[in-house]
Short mmCIF file of C-alpha atoms in Angstrom, two decimals:
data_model
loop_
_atom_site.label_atom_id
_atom_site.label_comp_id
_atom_site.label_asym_id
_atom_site.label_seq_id
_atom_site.Cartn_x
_atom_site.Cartn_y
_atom_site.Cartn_z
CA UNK A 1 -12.62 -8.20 1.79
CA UNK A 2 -9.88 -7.60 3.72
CA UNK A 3 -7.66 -4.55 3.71
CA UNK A 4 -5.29 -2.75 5.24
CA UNK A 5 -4.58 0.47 5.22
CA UNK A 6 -1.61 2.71 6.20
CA UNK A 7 -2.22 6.14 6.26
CA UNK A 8 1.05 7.94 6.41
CA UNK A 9 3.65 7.29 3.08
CA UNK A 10 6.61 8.68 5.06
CA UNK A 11 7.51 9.40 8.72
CA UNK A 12 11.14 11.14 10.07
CA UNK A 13 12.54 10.72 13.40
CA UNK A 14 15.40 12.04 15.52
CA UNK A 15 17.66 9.80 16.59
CA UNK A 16 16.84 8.33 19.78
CA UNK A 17 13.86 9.38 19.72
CA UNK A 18 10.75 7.58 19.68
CA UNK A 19 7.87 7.03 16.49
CA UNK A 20 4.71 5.68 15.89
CA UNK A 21 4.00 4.48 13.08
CA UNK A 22 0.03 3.63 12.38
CA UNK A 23 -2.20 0.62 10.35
CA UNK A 24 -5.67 0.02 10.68
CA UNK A 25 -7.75 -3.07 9.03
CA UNK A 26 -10.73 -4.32 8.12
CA UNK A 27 -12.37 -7.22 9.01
CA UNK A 28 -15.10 -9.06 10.02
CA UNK A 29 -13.00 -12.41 11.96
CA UNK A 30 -12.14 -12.50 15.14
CA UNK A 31 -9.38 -15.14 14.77
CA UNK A 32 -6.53 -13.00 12.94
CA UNK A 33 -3.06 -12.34 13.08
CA UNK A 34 -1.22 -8.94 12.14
CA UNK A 35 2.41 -8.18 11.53
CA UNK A 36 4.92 -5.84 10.87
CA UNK A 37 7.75 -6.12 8.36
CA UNK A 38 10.52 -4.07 7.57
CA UNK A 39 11.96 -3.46 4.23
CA UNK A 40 15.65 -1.66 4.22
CA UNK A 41 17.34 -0.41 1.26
CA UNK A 42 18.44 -4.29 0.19
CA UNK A 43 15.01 -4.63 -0.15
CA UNK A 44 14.93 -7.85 2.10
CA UNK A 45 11.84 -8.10 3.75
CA UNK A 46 11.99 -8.87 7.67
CA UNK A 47 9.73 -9.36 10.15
CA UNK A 48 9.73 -6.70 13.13
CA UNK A 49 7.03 -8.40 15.33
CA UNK A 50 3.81 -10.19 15.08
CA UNK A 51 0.28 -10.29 17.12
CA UNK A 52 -2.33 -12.83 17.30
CA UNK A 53 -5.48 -11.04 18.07
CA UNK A 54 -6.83 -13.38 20.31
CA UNK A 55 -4.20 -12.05 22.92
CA UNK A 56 -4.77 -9.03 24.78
CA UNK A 57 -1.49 -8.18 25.92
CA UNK A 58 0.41 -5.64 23.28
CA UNK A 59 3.29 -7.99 21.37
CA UNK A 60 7.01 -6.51 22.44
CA UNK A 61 10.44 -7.03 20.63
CA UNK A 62 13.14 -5.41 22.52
CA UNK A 63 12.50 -1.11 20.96
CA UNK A 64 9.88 -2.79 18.59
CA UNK A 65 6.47 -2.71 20.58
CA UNK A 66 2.37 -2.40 19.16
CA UNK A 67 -0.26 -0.96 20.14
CA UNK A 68 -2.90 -3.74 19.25
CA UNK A 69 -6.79 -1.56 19.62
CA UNK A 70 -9.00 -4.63 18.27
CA UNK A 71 -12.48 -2.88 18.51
CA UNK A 72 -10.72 0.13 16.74
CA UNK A 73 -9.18 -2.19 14.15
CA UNK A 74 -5.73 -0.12 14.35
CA UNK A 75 -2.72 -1.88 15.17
CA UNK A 76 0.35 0.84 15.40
CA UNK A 77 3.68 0.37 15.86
CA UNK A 78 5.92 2.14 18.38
CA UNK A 79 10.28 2.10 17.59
CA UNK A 80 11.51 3.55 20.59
CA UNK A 81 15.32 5.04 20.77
CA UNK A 82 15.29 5.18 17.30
CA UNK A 83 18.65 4.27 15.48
CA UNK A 84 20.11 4.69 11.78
CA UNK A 85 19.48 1.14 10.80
CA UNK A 86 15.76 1.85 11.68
CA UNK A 87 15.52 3.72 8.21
CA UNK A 88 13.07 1.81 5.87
CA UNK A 89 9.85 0.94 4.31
CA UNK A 90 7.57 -0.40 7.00
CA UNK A 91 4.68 -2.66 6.14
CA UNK A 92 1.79 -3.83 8.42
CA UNK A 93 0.34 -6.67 7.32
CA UNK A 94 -2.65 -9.10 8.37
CA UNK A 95 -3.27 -12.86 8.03
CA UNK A 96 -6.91 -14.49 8.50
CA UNK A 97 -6.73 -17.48 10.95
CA UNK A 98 -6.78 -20.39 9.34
CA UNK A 99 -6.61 -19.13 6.03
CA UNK A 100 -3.35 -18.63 3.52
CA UNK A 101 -3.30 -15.23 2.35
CA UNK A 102 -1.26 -12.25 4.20
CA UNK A 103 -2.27 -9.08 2.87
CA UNK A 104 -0.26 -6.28 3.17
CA UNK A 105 -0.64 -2.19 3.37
CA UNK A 106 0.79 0.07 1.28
CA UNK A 107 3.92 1.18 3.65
CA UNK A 108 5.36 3.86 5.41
CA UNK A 109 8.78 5.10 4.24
CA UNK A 110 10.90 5.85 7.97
CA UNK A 111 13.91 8.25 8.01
CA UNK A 112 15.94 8.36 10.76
CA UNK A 113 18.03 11.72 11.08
CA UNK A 114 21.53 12.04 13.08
CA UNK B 1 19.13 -22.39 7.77
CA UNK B 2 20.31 -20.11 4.05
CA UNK B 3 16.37 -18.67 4.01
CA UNK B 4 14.96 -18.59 1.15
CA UNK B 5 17.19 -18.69 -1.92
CA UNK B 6 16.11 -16.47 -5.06
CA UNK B 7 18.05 -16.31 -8.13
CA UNK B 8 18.87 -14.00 -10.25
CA UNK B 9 18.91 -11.15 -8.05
CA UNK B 10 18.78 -8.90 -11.09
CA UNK B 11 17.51 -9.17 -14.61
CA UNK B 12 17.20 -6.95 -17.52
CA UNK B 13 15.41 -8.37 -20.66
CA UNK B 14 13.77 -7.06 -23.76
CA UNK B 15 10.60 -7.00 -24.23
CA UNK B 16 8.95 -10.76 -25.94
CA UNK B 17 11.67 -12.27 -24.10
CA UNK B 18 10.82 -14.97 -21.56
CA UNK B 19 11.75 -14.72 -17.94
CA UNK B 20 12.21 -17.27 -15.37
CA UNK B 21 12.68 -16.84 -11.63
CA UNK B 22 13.58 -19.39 -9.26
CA UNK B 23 13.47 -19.64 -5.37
CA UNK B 24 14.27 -22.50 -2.92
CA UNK B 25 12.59 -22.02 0.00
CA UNK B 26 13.27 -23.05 3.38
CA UNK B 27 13.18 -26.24 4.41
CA UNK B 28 10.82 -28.30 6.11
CA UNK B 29 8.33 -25.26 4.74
CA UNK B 30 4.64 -26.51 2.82
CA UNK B 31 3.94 -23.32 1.78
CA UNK B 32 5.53 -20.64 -0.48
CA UNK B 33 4.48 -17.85 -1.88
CA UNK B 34 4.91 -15.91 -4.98
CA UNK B 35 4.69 -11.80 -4.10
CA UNK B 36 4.93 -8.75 -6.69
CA UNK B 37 5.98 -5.55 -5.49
CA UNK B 38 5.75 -2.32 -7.54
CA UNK B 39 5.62 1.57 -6.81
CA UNK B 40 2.13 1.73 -7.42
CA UNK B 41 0.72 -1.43 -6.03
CA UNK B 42 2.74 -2.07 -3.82
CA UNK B 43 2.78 -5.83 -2.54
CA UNK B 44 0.09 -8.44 -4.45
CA UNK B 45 -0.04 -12.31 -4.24
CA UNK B 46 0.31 -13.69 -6.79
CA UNK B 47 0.21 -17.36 -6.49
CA UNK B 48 0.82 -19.48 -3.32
CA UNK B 49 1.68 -23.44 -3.03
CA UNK B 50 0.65 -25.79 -0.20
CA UNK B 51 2.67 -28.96 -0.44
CA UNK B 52 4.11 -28.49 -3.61
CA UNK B 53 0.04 -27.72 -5.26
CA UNK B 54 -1.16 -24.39 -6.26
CA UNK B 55 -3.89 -23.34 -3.87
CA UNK B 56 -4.94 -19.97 -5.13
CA UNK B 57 -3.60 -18.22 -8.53
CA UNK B 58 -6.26 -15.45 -8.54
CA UNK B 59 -3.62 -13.06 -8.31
CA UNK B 60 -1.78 -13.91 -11.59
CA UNK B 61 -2.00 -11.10 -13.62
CA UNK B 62 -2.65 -13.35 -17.30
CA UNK B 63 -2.09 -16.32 -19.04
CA UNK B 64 1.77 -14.69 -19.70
CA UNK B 65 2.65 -14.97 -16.21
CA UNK B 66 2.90 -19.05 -14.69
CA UNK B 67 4.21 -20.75 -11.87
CA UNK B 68 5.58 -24.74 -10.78
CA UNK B 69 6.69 -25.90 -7.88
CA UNK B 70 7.97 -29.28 -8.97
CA UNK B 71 9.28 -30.32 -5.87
CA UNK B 72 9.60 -29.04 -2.18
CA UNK B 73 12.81 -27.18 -2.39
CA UNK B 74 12.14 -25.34 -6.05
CA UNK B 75 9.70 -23.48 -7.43
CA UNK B 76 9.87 -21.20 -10.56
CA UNK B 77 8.13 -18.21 -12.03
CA UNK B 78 7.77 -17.79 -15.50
CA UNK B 79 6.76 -14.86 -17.62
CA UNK B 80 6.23 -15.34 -21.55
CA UNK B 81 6.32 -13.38 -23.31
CA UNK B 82 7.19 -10.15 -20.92
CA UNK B 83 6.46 -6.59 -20.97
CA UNK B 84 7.76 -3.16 -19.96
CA UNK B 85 4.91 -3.12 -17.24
CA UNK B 86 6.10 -6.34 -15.78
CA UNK B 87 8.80 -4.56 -14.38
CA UNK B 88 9.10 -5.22 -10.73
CA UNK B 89 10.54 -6.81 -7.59
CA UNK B 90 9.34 -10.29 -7.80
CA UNK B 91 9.58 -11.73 -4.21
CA UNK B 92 9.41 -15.43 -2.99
CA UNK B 93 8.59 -16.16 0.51
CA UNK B 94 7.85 -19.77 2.50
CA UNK B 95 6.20 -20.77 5.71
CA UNK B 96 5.14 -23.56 7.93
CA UNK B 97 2.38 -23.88 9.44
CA UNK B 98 1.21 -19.79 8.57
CA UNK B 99 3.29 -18.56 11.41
CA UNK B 100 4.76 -15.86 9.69
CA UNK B 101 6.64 -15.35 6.11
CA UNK B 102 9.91 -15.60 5.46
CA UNK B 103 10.88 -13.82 2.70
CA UNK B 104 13.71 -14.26 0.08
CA UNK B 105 16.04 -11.06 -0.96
CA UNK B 106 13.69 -10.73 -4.60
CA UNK B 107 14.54 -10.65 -7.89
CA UNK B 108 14.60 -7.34 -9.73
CA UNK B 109 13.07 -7.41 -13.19
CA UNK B 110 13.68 -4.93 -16.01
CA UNK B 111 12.06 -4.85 -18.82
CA UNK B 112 12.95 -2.98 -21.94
#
């Protein structure tokens, strides 16, 4: 079965500063894709950035970047120069080629502090 | 593009009552996806639609909770009778071709 797995509930950063925030999965595919959403206080789920594990080359969106470690199964996600509107819930989530279902980890609460 | 379109954002009911919630998703989108969300288990499928047809409802919780997607722009979940534990965020989302989700704002369900 797949599953992913966030290990830390709740993370704080300085402004401007930079955070990592860390998901690992398990699986036994090779063809897969992995995501991150965010989830601010309107509770509208967006997507940060998304990986398709056939590429080697780490998936970049502007501050938003991963660190994609395929043998390791741990796919972490870096905010650099953090800002206020960073604040939120933080969900990785993965997606089986070919197949329907995205499953999602538990989250990781960010707080950005002034 | 709107996004996906849920309605009501909010709902408080008693408890026996029945509950419908509606989303429109995107379109030009053959699949959507109904999502629960909830302190303590966080994010579960519930039910997803390919063209309109229920692919996979192993995520339904019982025979209270159902869902139609009569068309391609509509699709409705319905909870009867419903209970205090059905209390949740109760998110639609729609996709083409599995790229990624798009997900609607939710609806937040209370009930009493």
């Amino acid at each position: 079965a797949q599953t992913v797995t966030q290990s830390q509930p709740e993370m704080s950063v300085q402004e401007a500063e930079t955070v990592t925030l860390s998901c690992t999965y398990d699986t036994s595919e090779s063809d897969y894709y992995l995501f991150w959403y965010k989830q601010p206080p309107s509770r509208q789920m967006i997507l940060v950035i998304r990986q398709e594990a056939y590429k080697q080359q780490n998936a970049t969106e502007n501050r938003f970047s991963v660190n994609f470690q395929k043998a390791a199964k741990s796919f972490s996600l870096k905010i650099s120069d953090s800002q206020l509107g960073d604040a939120a819930m933080y969900f990785c989530a993965y997606q089986r080629g070919n197949f329907n279902k995205f499953y999602f980890g538990s989250g990781t609460k960010l707080n950005v502090k002034p | 593009d709107a996004g996906v379109i849920q309605s009501p954002r909010h709902e408080v009911t008693e408890m026996g009552q029945e509950v419908t919630l509606r989303c429109k998703p995107i379109s030009g989108h053959d699949y959507l996806f109904w999502y629960r969300q909830t302190m303590m288990r966080g994010l579960e499928l519930l039910i997803y639609f390919n063209n309109n047809v229920p692919i996979d409802d192993s995520g339904m919780p019982e025979d209270r909770f159902s869902a139609k997607m009569p068309n391609a722009s509509f699709s409705t979940l319905k909870i009867q009778p419903s209970e205090p534990r059905d209390s949740a965020v109760y998110f639609c989302a729609s996709t083409r071709d599995i790229l990624f989700l798009t997900f609607g704002a939710g609806s937040r369900l209370t009930v009493l």
